PDB file of C-alpha atoms and ligand atoms in Angstrom:
ATOM      1  CA  MET A 209     112.353 128.532  87.072  1.00 73.00           C
ATOM      2  CA  SER A 210     113.626 132.217  87.216  1.00 61.00           C
ATOM      3  CA  ASP A 211     115.211 131.846  83.716  1.00 67.00           C
ATOM      4  CA  SER A 212     115.576 128.696  81.213  1.00 77.00           C
ATOM      5  CA  SER A 213     117.741 127.168  83.825  1.00 92.00           C
ATOM      6  CA  LEU A 214     117.150 125.318  87.018  1.00 97.00           C
ATOM      7  CA  ARG A 215     119.517 126.369  89.776  1.00 98.00           C
ATOM      8  CA  VAL A 216     119.691 123.749  92.813  1.00 98.00           C
ATOM      9  CA  VAL A 217     121.502 124.764  95.855  1.00 98.00           C
ATOM     10  CA  VAL A 218     123.163 122.406  98.472  1.00 98.00           C
ATOM     11  CA  VAL A 219     122.838 124.333 101.724  1.00 98.00           C
ATOM     12  CA  TYR A 220     126.015 124.687 103.856  1.00 98.00           C
ATOM     13  CA  PRO A 221     127.728 121.326 103.001  1.00 98.00           C
ATOM     14  CA  ASP A 222     130.602 122.744 105.418  1.00 98.00           C
ATOM     15  CA  LEU A 223     128.008 122.356 108.250  1.00 98.00           C
ATOM     16  CA  LEU A 224     125.623 119.795 106.838  1.00 98.00           C
ATOM     17  CA  GLY A 225     127.940 117.452 105.101  1.00 95.00           C
ATOM     18  CA  THR A 226     127.993 114.548 107.403  1.00 94.00           C
ATOM     19  CA  TYR A 227     125.903 112.164 105.797  1.00 95.00           C
ATOM     20  CA  GLY A 228     126.338 112.521 102.102  1.00 96.00           C
ATOM     21  CA  ASP A 229     123.132 114.264 101.589  1.00 97.00           C
ATOM     22  CA  GLY A 230     124.534 116.607  99.334  1.00 97.00           C
ATOM     23  CA  GLY A 231     124.209 113.824  96.633  1.00 98.00           C
ATOM     24  CA  ASN A 232     120.581 114.948  96.487  1.00 98.00           C
ATOM     25  CA  GLY A 233     121.559 118.014  94.717  1.00 98.00           C
ATOM     26  CA  LEU A 234     123.544 115.830  92.094  1.00 98.00           C
ATOM     27  CA  VAL A 235     120.793 113.680  91.537  1.00 98.00           C
ATOM     28  CA  LEU A 236     118.413 116.670  90.916  1.00 98.00           C
ATOM     29  CA  ALA A 237     120.631 118.587  88.500  1.00 98.00           C
ATOM     30  CA  ARG A 238     121.593 115.206  86.653  1.00 98.00           C
ATOM     31  CA  ARG A 239     117.833 114.260  86.215  1.00 98.00           C
ATOM     32  CA  ALA A 240     117.058 117.607  84.899  1.00 97.00           C
ATOM     33  CA  VAL A 241     120.066 117.949  82.360  1.00 97.00           C
ATOM     34  CA  TRP A 242     119.284 114.428  81.210  1.00 97.00           C
ATOM     35  CA  ARG A 243     115.988 115.577  80.067  1.00 96.00           C
ATOM     36  CA  GLY A 244     117.442 118.603  78.357  1.00 96.00           C
ATOM     37  CA  ILE A 245     116.683 121.113  81.341  1.00 96.00           C
ATOM     38  CA  ASP A 246     119.599 123.300  81.764  1.00 97.00           C
ATOM     39  CA  ALA A 247     120.654 123.090  85.641  1.00 97.00           C
ATOM     40  CA  GLU A 248     123.216 124.533  87.790  1.00 97.00           C
ATOM     41  CA  LEU A 249     124.295 123.236  91.122  1.00 98.00           C
ATOM     42  CA  ILE A 250     125.713 125.209  93.761  1.00 98.00           C
ATOM     43  CA  GLU A 251     127.204 124.166  97.109  1.00 98.00           C
ATOM     44  CA  ALA A 252     126.600 127.380  99.344  1.00 98.00           C
ATOM     45  CA  PRO A 253     129.107 127.653 102.027  1.00 98.00           C
ATOM     46  CA  SER A 254     127.907 128.855 105.477  1.00 98.00           C
ATOM     47  CA  ASP A 255     130.149 132.082 105.440  1.00 97.00           C
ATOM     48  CA  GLU A 256     128.532 133.659 102.384  1.00 98.00           C
ATOM     49  CA  PRO A 257     125.002 134.943 101.683  1.00 98.00           C
ATOM     50  CA  LEU A 258     122.875 132.160 100.773  1.00 98.00           C
ATOM     51  CA  PRO A 259     122.118 132.044  96.589  1.00 98.00           C
ATOM     52  CA  THR A 260     118.506 132.583  95.458  1.00 97.00           C
ATOM     53  CA  ALA A 261     117.527 129.320  93.828  1.00 98.00           C
ATOM     54  CA  ASP A 262     114.497 127.270  92.608  1.00 98.00           C
ATOM     55  CA  LEU A 263     115.462 124.300  94.848  1.00 98.00           C
ATOM     56  CA  TYR A 264     117.201 123.883  98.034  1.00 98.00           C
ATOM     57  CA  CYS A 265     118.611 120.679  99.548  1.00 98.00           C
ATOM     58  CA  LEU A 266     119.570 120.657 103.373  1.00 98.00           C
ATOM     59  CA  GLY A 267     121.405 117.499 104.721  1.00 98.00           C
ATOM     60  CA  GLY A 268     121.950 115.865 108.063  1.00 98.00           C
ATOM     61  CA  GLY A 269     124.640 116.883 110.349  1.00 97.00           C
ATOM     62  CA  GLU A 270     125.700 116.824 114.250  1.00 96.00           C
ATOM     63  CA  ASP A 271     124.283 118.882 117.006  1.00 96.00           C
ATOM     64  CA  GLY A 272     126.515 121.980 117.207  1.00 96.00           C
ATOM     65  CA  PRO A 273     126.710 122.542 113.377  1.00 98.00           C
ATOM     66  CA  GLN A 274     122.910 122.262 113.125  1.00 98.00           C
ATOM     67  CA  VAL A 275     122.429 124.984 115.776  1.00 98.00           C
ATOM     68  CA  LEU A 276     125.039 127.217 113.806  1.00 98.00           C
ATOM     69  CA  THR A 277     123.069 126.495 110.414  1.00 98.00           C
ATOM     70  CA  ALA A 278     119.812 127.463 112.105  1.00 98.00           C
ATOM     71  CA  GLU A 279     121.107 130.755 113.285  1.00 98.00           C
ATOM     72  CA  ARG A 280     122.922 131.318 110.189  1.00 98.00           C
ATOM     73  CA  LEU A 281     119.859 130.711 108.073  1.00 98.00           C
ATOM     74  CA  ARG A 282     117.611 132.943 110.077  1.00 98.00           C
ATOM     75  CA  ALA A 283     119.985 135.756 109.786  1.00 98.00           C
ATOM     76  CA  ASP A 284     120.393 135.284 106.148  1.00 98.00           C
ATOM     77  CA  GLY A 285     116.742 135.250 105.510  1.00 98.00           C
ATOM     78  CA  THR A 286     117.004 134.118 101.935  1.00 98.00           C
ATOM     79  CA  LEU A 287     115.891 130.437 102.514  1.00 98.00           C
ATOM     80  CA  ALA A 288     112.534 131.821 104.075  1.00 98.00           C
ATOM     81  CA  ARG A 289     112.047 134.546 101.503  1.00 98.00           C
ATOM     82  CA  ALA A 290     112.668 132.119  98.339  1.00 98.00           C
ATOM     83  CA  THR A 291     110.652 129.497  99.866  1.00 98.00           C
ATOM     84  CA  GLY A 292     107.578 131.972 100.206  1.00 98.00           C
ATOM     85  CA  GLN A 293     108.364 133.065  96.519  1.00 97.00           C
ATOM     86  CA  GLY A 294     107.643 129.429  95.609  1.00 97.00           C
ATOM     87  CA  ALA A 295     111.120 127.637  95.847  1.00 98.00           C
ATOM     88  CA  THR A 296     111.016 123.951  96.329  1.00 98.00           C
ATOM     89  CA  VAL A 297     112.803 122.531  99.643  1.00 98.00           C
ATOM     90  CA  LEU A 298     114.120 118.945 100.539  1.00 98.00           C
ATOM     91  CA  ALA A 299     115.366 118.742 104.166  1.00 98.00           C
ATOM     92  CA  VAL A 300     116.969 115.770 105.671  1.00 98.00           C
ATOM     93  CA  CYS A 301     117.289 114.796 109.233  1.00 98.00           C
ATOM     94  CA  ALA A 302     118.978 117.779 110.918  1.00 98.00           C
ATOM     95  CA  GLY A 303     117.793 119.872 108.065  1.00 98.00           C
ATOM     96  CA  TYR A 304     114.183 118.734 108.360  1.00 98.00           C
ATOM     97  CA  GLN A 305     114.538 119.907 112.051  1.00 98.00           C
ATOM     98  CA  ILE A 306     116.016 122.887 111.088  1.00 98.00           C
ATOM     99  CA  VAL A 307     113.200 123.974 108.753  1.00 98.00           C
ATOM    100  CA  GLY A 308     110.844 123.209 111.412  1.00 98.00           C
ATOM    101  CA  ARG A 309     109.895 125.564 114.325  1.00 98.00           C
ATOM    102  CA  ALA A 310     112.275 124.481 116.866  1.00 98.00           C
ATOM    103  CA  PHE A 311     114.744 121.392 117.808  1.00 98.00           C
ATOM    104  CA  PRO A 312     116.771 120.721 120.788  1.00 97.00           C
ATOM    105  CA  ALA A 313     120.887 121.672 121.116  1.00 97.00           C
ATOM    106  CA  ALA A 314     123.296 119.050 122.649  1.00 95.00           C
ATOM    107  CA  ASP A 315     122.412 120.245 126.043  1.00 95.00           C
ATOM    108  CA  GLY A 316     118.560 120.001 125.330  1.00 93.00           C
ATOM    109  CA  ARG A 317     117.613 123.529 124.949  1.00 96.00           C
ATOM    110  CA  ALA A 318     115.128 124.406 122.201  1.00 98.00           C
ATOM    111  CA  VAL A 319     116.476 126.025 119.341  1.00 98.00           C
ATOM    112  CA  GLU A 320     114.493 128.227 117.094  1.00 98.00           C
ATOM    113  CA  GLY A 321     114.277 126.741 113.475  1.00 98.00           C
ATOM    114  CA  VAL A 322     113.485 128.582 109.909  1.00 98.00           C
ATOM    115  CA  GLY A 323     109.804 127.802 110.672  1.00 98.00           C
ATOM    116  CA  LEU A 324     109.239 126.596 106.823  1.00 98.00           C
ATOM    117  CA  LEU A 325     107.414 123.503 108.229  1.00 98.00           C
ATOM    118  CA  ASP A 326     105.080 123.308 111.087  1.00 98.00           C
ATOM    119  CA  VAL A 327     106.876 120.559 113.115  1.00 98.00           C
ATOM    120  CA  THR A 328     108.560 120.622 116.436  1.00 98.00           C
ATOM    121  CA  THR A 329     111.451 118.360 117.337  1.00 98.00           C
ATOM    122  CA  VAL A 330     112.396 117.445 120.834  1.00 97.00           C
ATOM    123  CA  ARG A 331     114.931 114.775 122.321  1.00 95.00           C
ATOM    124  CA  ALA A 332     113.495 111.437 122.456  1.00 90.00           C
ATOM    125  CA  ASP A 333     113.008 109.417 125.437  1.00 88.00           C
ATOM    126  CA  ARG A 334     114.711 106.314 124.011  1.00 87.00           C
ATOM    127  CA  PRO A 335     117.691 105.036 122.251  1.00 91.00           C
ATOM    128  CA  ARG A 336     119.158 106.850 119.116  1.00 93.00           C
ATOM    129  CA  ALA A 337     117.272 105.807 116.222  1.00 95.00           C
ATOM    130  CA  VAL A 338     119.726 104.214 113.797  1.00 95.00           C
ATOM    131  CA  GLY A 339     119.099 101.808 110.928  1.00 93.00           C
ATOM    132  CA  GLU A 340     117.205 101.324 107.707  1.00 94.00           C
ATOM    133  CA  LEU A 341     113.865 103.084 107.311  1.00 96.00           C
ATOM    134  CA  LEU A 342     110.804 102.176 105.046  1.00 95.00           C
ATOM    135  CA  VAL A 343     108.093 104.738 104.640  1.00 95.00           C
ATOM    136  CA  GLU A 344     104.962 104.300 102.802  1.00 93.00           C
ATOM    137  CA  VAL A 345     104.604 107.850 101.301  1.00 93.00           C
ATOM    138  CA  THR A 346     100.869 109.098 101.660  1.00 90.00           C
ATOM    139  CA  PRO A 347      99.576 109.698  98.207  1.00 83.00           C
ATOM    140  CA  TRP A 348      99.381 113.257  96.714  1.00 74.00           C
ATOM    141  CA  ASP A 349      99.146 114.765  93.545  1.00 61.00           C
ATOM    142  CA  GLY A 350     101.625 117.510  94.658  1.00 51.00           C
ATOM    143  CA  GLY A 351      99.866 119.887  92.023  1.00 46.00           C
ATOM    144  CA  ALA A 352     102.028 118.089  89.238  1.00 49.00           C
ATOM    145  CA  SER A 353     102.355 114.616  89.812  1.00 47.00           C
ATOM    146  CA  SER A 354      99.589 112.076  89.811  1.00 45.00           C
ATOM    147  CA  SER A 355     101.263 109.031  90.544  1.00 46.00           C
ATOM    148  CA  PRO A 356     102.110 108.230  94.231  1.00 59.00           C
ATOM    149  CA  ILE A 357     105.555 107.867  95.425  1.00 84.00           C
ATOM    150  CA  GLY A 358     104.992 104.457  97.065  1.00 88.00           C
ATOM    151  CA  LEU A 359     107.465 103.148  99.332  1.00 93.00           C
ATOM    152  CA  LEU A 360     110.628 105.428 100.091  1.00 96.00           C
ATOM    153  CA  THR A 361     113.663 103.701 101.193  1.00 97.00           C
ATOM    154  CA  GLY A 362     116.706 105.431 103.642  1.00 97.00           C
ATOM    155  CA  PHE A 363     118.536 104.908 106.703  1.00 96.00           C
ATOM    156  CA  GLU A 364     118.157 107.243 109.662  1.00 96.00           C
ATOM    157  CA  ASN A 365     120.254 108.008 112.476  1.00 96.00           C
ATOM    158  CA  HIS A 366     118.892 110.399 114.926  1.00 96.00           C
ATOM    159  CA  ALA A 367     118.091 111.063 118.655  1.00 95.00           C
ATOM    160  CA  SER A 368     114.860 112.902 118.425  1.00 94.00           C
ATOM    161  CA  THR A 369     111.314 112.695 117.854  1.00 97.00           C
ATOM    162  CA  THR A 370     109.264 115.004 115.660  1.00 98.00           C
ATOM    163  CA  GLU A 371     105.733 116.193 115.883  1.00 98.00           C
ATOM    164  CA  VAL A 372     103.939 117.344 112.878  1.00 98.00           C
ATOM    165  CA  GLY A 373     101.370 120.394 113.454  1.00 98.00           C
ATOM    166  CA  THR A 374      98.199 121.185 111.738  1.00 98.00           C
ATOM    167  CA  GLY A 375     100.277 123.415 109.168  1.00 97.00           C
ATOM    168  CA  ALA A 376     101.894 120.502 107.600  1.00 97.00           C
ATOM    169  CA  VAL A 377     100.894 116.923 106.844  1.00 95.00           C
ATOM    170  CA  ALA A 378     103.228 113.860 107.458  1.00 96.00           C
ATOM    171  CA  LEU A 379     105.193 112.300 104.536  1.00 95.00           C
ATOM    172  CA  GLY A 380     103.899 108.800 105.223  1.00 94.00           C
ATOM    173  CA  THR A 381     103.550 105.994 107.662  1.00 95.00           C
ATOM    174  CA  THR A 382     106.719 104.299 108.908  1.00 96.00           C
ATOM    175  CA  VAL A 383     106.770 100.592 107.889  1.00 94.00           C
ATOM    176  CA  HIS A 384     110.224  99.646 109.395  1.00 94.00           C
ATOM    177  CA  GLY A 385     112.192 102.080 111.461  1.00 95.00           C
ATOM    178  CA  VAL A 386     111.346 105.004 113.836  1.00 96.00           C
ATOM    179  CA  GLY A 387     110.782 108.149 111.628  1.00 97.00           C
ATOM    180  CA  ASN A 388     109.063 110.987 113.623  1.00 98.00           C
ATOM    181  CA  GLY A 389     108.398 108.639 116.469  1.00 96.00           C
ATOM    182  CA  ASP A 390     104.911 108.422 116.464  1.00 96.00           C
ATOM    183  CA  GLY A 391     104.442 105.817 113.433  1.00 97.00           C
ATOM    184  CA  THR A 392     104.575 108.586 110.978  1.00 97.00           C
ATOM    185  CA  GLU A 393     107.603 109.743 108.899  1.00 98.00           C
ATOM    186  CA  GLY A 394     108.626 113.195 107.648  1.00 98.00           C
ATOM    187  CA  ALA A 395     106.647 115.949 106.668  1.00 98.00           C
ATOM    188  CA  ARG A 396     105.491 118.162 103.875  1.00 96.00           C
ATOM    189  CA  ALA A 397     103.798 121.415 103.191  1.00 96.00           C
ATOM    190  CA  GLY A 398     103.447 123.342 100.012  1.00 95.00           C
ATOM    191  CA  LYS A 399     106.928 122.494  98.177  1.00 96.00           C
ATOM    192  CA  VAL A 400     108.866 121.768 101.297  1.00 98.00           C
ATOM    193  CA  VAL A 401     109.426 118.390 102.169  1.00 98.00           C
ATOM    194  CA  GLY A 402     111.228 116.934 105.273  1.00 98.00           C
ATOM    195  CA  THR A 403     112.363 113.743 105.961  1.00 98.00           C
ATOM    196  CA  TYR A 404     114.701 111.335 108.330  1.00 98.00           C
ATOM    197  CA  CYS A 405     115.878 109.530 105.055  1.00 98.00           C
ATOM    198  CA  HIS A 406     119.382 109.716 104.591  1.00 98.00           C
ATOM    199  CA  GLY A 407     120.430 107.707 101.584  1.00 95.00           C
ATOM    200  CA  PRO A 408     121.035 110.195  99.466  1.00 97.00           C
ATOM    201  CA  VAL A 409     117.306 109.570  99.717  1.00 98.00           C
ATOM    202  CA  LEU A 410     116.925 110.995  96.125  1.00 98.00           C
ATOM    203  CA  ALA A 411     119.374 108.147  94.664  1.00 97.00           C
ATOM    204  CA  ARG A 412     117.377 105.682  96.455  1.00 97.00           C
ATOM    205  CA  ASN A 413     113.925 106.993  95.312  1.00 97.00           C
ATOM    206  CA  PRO A 414     113.957 108.619  92.002  1.00 96.00           C
ATOM    207  CA  ALA A 415     110.379 109.180  92.020  1.00 94.00           C
ATOM    208  CA  LEU A 416     110.728 111.709  95.026  1.00 96.00           C
ATOM    209  CA  ALA A 417     113.437 113.173  93.123  1.00 97.00           C
ATOM    210  CA  ASP A 418     110.948 113.808  89.899  1.00 95.00           C
ATOM    211  CA  VAL A 419     108.286 115.201  92.227  1.00 94.00           C
ATOM    212  CA  LEU A 420     110.877 117.878  93.625  1.00 96.00           C
ATOM    213  CA  LEU A 421     111.767 118.465  89.848  1.00 96.00           C
ATOM    214  CA  GLN A 422     108.288 118.885  88.829  1.00 94.00           C
ATOM    215  CA  TRP A 423     107.575 121.382  91.460  1.00 95.00           C
ATOM    216  CA  ALA A 424     110.716 123.508  90.617  1.00 97.00           C
ATOM    217  CA  THR A 425     110.394 123.472  86.995  1.00 96.00           C
ATOM    218  CA  GLY A 426     106.485 123.390  86.422  1.00 94.00           C
ATOM    219  CA  GLU A 427     107.157 120.868  83.637  1.00 90.00           C
ATOM    220  CA  THR A 428     105.826 117.791  82.989  1.00 90.00           C
ATOM    221  CA  LEU A 429     108.960 115.608  82.950  1.00 94.00           C
ATOM    222  CA  ALA A 430     109.652 112.976  80.437  1.00 94.00           C
ATOM    223  CA  PRO A 431     110.456 109.427  81.671  1.00 94.00           C
ATOM    224  CA  LEU A 432     113.997 108.225  82.305  1.00 96.00           C
ATOM    225  CA  ASP A 433     115.270 104.893  81.802  1.00 95.00           C
ATOM    226  CA  ASP A 434     115.625 104.067  85.705  1.00 95.00           C
ATOM    227  CA  GLY A 435     116.498 100.637  85.558  1.00 95.00           C
ATOM    228  CA  ARG A 436     119.675 100.879  87.688  1.00 95.00           C
ATOM    229  CA  GLU A 437     118.064 103.396  90.064  1.00 94.00           C
ATOM    230  CA  ASP A 438     114.789 101.090  90.564  1.00 94.00           C
ATOM    231  CA  ALA A 439     117.427  97.869  91.101  1.00 95.00           C
ATOM    232  CA  LEU A 440     118.951 100.191  94.005  1.00 95.00           C
ATOM    233  CA  HIS A 441     115.469 101.074  95.324  1.00 94.00           C
ATOM    234  CA  HIS A 442     114.222  97.269  95.456  1.00 94.00           C
ATOM    235  CA  GLU A 443     117.452  96.060  96.579  1.00 94.00           C
ATOM    236  CA  ARG A 444     117.402  98.342  99.669  1.00 93.00           C
ATOM    237  CA  ILE A 445     113.641  97.328 100.179  1.00 92.00           C
ATOM    238  CA  ASP A 446     114.831  93.550  99.893  1.00 91.00           C
ATOM    239  CA  ALA A 447     117.559  94.095 102.401  1.00 89.00           C
ATOM    240  CA  VAL A 448     115.162  95.198 105.012  1.00 88.00           C
ATOM    241  CA  ARG A 449     112.994  92.098 104.455  1.00 82.00           C
ATOM    242  CA  ARG A 450     116.046  89.710 104.413  1.00 83.00           C
ATOM    243  CA  SER A 451     117.449  91.413 107.759  1.00 80.00           C
ATOM    244  CA  ASN A 452     114.262  90.995 109.853  1.00 67.00           C
ATOM    245  CA  GLY A 453     112.329  88.380 108.651  1.00 49.00           C
ATOM    246  CA  ARG A 454     109.347  90.737 108.125  1.00 50.00           C
ATOM    247  CA  GLY A 455     108.822  90.365 104.438  1.00 41.00           C
ATOM    248  CA  ARG A 456     105.163  89.724 104.619  1.00 38.00           C
ATOM    249  CA  HIS A 457     104.453  92.780 106.507  1.00 38.00           C
ATOM    250  CA  LEU A 458     106.425  95.456 104.412  1.00 38.00           C
ATOM    251  CA  TRP A 459     103.280  97.112 103.106  1.00 38.00           C
ATOM    252  CA  ARG A 460     101.552  97.265 106.124  1.00 38.00           C
ATOM    253  CA  GLY A 461     101.272 100.413 108.362  1.00 35.00           C
ATOM    254  CA  ARG A 462     102.323 100.417 111.959  1.00 40.00           C
ATOM    255  CA  HIS A 463      99.631 102.511 113.516  1.00 37.00           C
TER     256      HIS A 463
HETATM  257  N1  LIG B 597     121.372 116.094 115.516  1.00 52.15           N
HETATM  258  C1  LIG B 597     120.076 115.419 115.175  1.00 52.15           C
HETATM  259  C2  LIG B 597     119.664 114.555 116.012  1.00 52.15           C
HETATM  260  O1  LIG B 597     120.418 113.700 116.389  1.00 52.15           O
HETATM  261  C3  LIG B 597     120.253 115.234 113.655  1.00 52.15           C
HETATM  262  C4  LIG B 597     120.913 114.233 113.268  1.00 52.15           C
HETATM  263  C5  LIG B 597     121.268 113.836 111.789  1.00 52.15           C
HETATM  264  O2  LIG B 597     121.226 114.737 110.713  1.00 52.15           O
HETATM  265  N2  LIG B 597     121.506 112.583 111.211  1.00 52.15           N
HETATM  266  O3  LIG B 597     118.415 114.303 116.083  1.00 52.15           O
END
């Protein structure tokens, strides 16, 4: 943190506000404040310079606004600069594609991303991926957390597949749903995490919120009473099990 306060910025909610992913910023700020850490939550509009921050959240969006977001972020330069200086980034769906190397516009042409993650997205040769997404997150210590996140729950709604390059690693294995399209889901490198999980994903998965907060604050976080959050997490996992009868296979990968 630059001073004693944690600054969380939700990037361009006027362009990337379609899926309610701005709730991720709220979850992060609240979980910091509940622990006695001062936090500031800023919704940064696309027609103003992007503020510097400790933690950035990018959400999902439609194809046109997604292209506009990538162009404005590249022209602005703050997100790439702040990430290079150690800022933490959570990027969801369109946001995930934007922080990668390239993604398709509505007409299929490749649009240059911000390049924070070594991932490349192309239009998928299959129906749009819509539905619940379950991901078995590959354990990592993140330099701050020794506990694996375990199962990530979200919902997906996208028309593309994403290839993870050698400069990043997949966030996990897709247990239910499509994710990146090759049996993996999401990607991470350094303090940048991308995922196809809407939800908001941090409301459904407080363990991921705390990993991001630990990265951004550099502090060991006190545990919270997560009874209600955990109930939501398990309810969503159970909903998938009830809907497709694959409950016995929930913990198996799909490679
Ligand atoms: N426009 C992108 C796609 O369809 C992202 C959609 C989203 O953010 N949900 O792949």
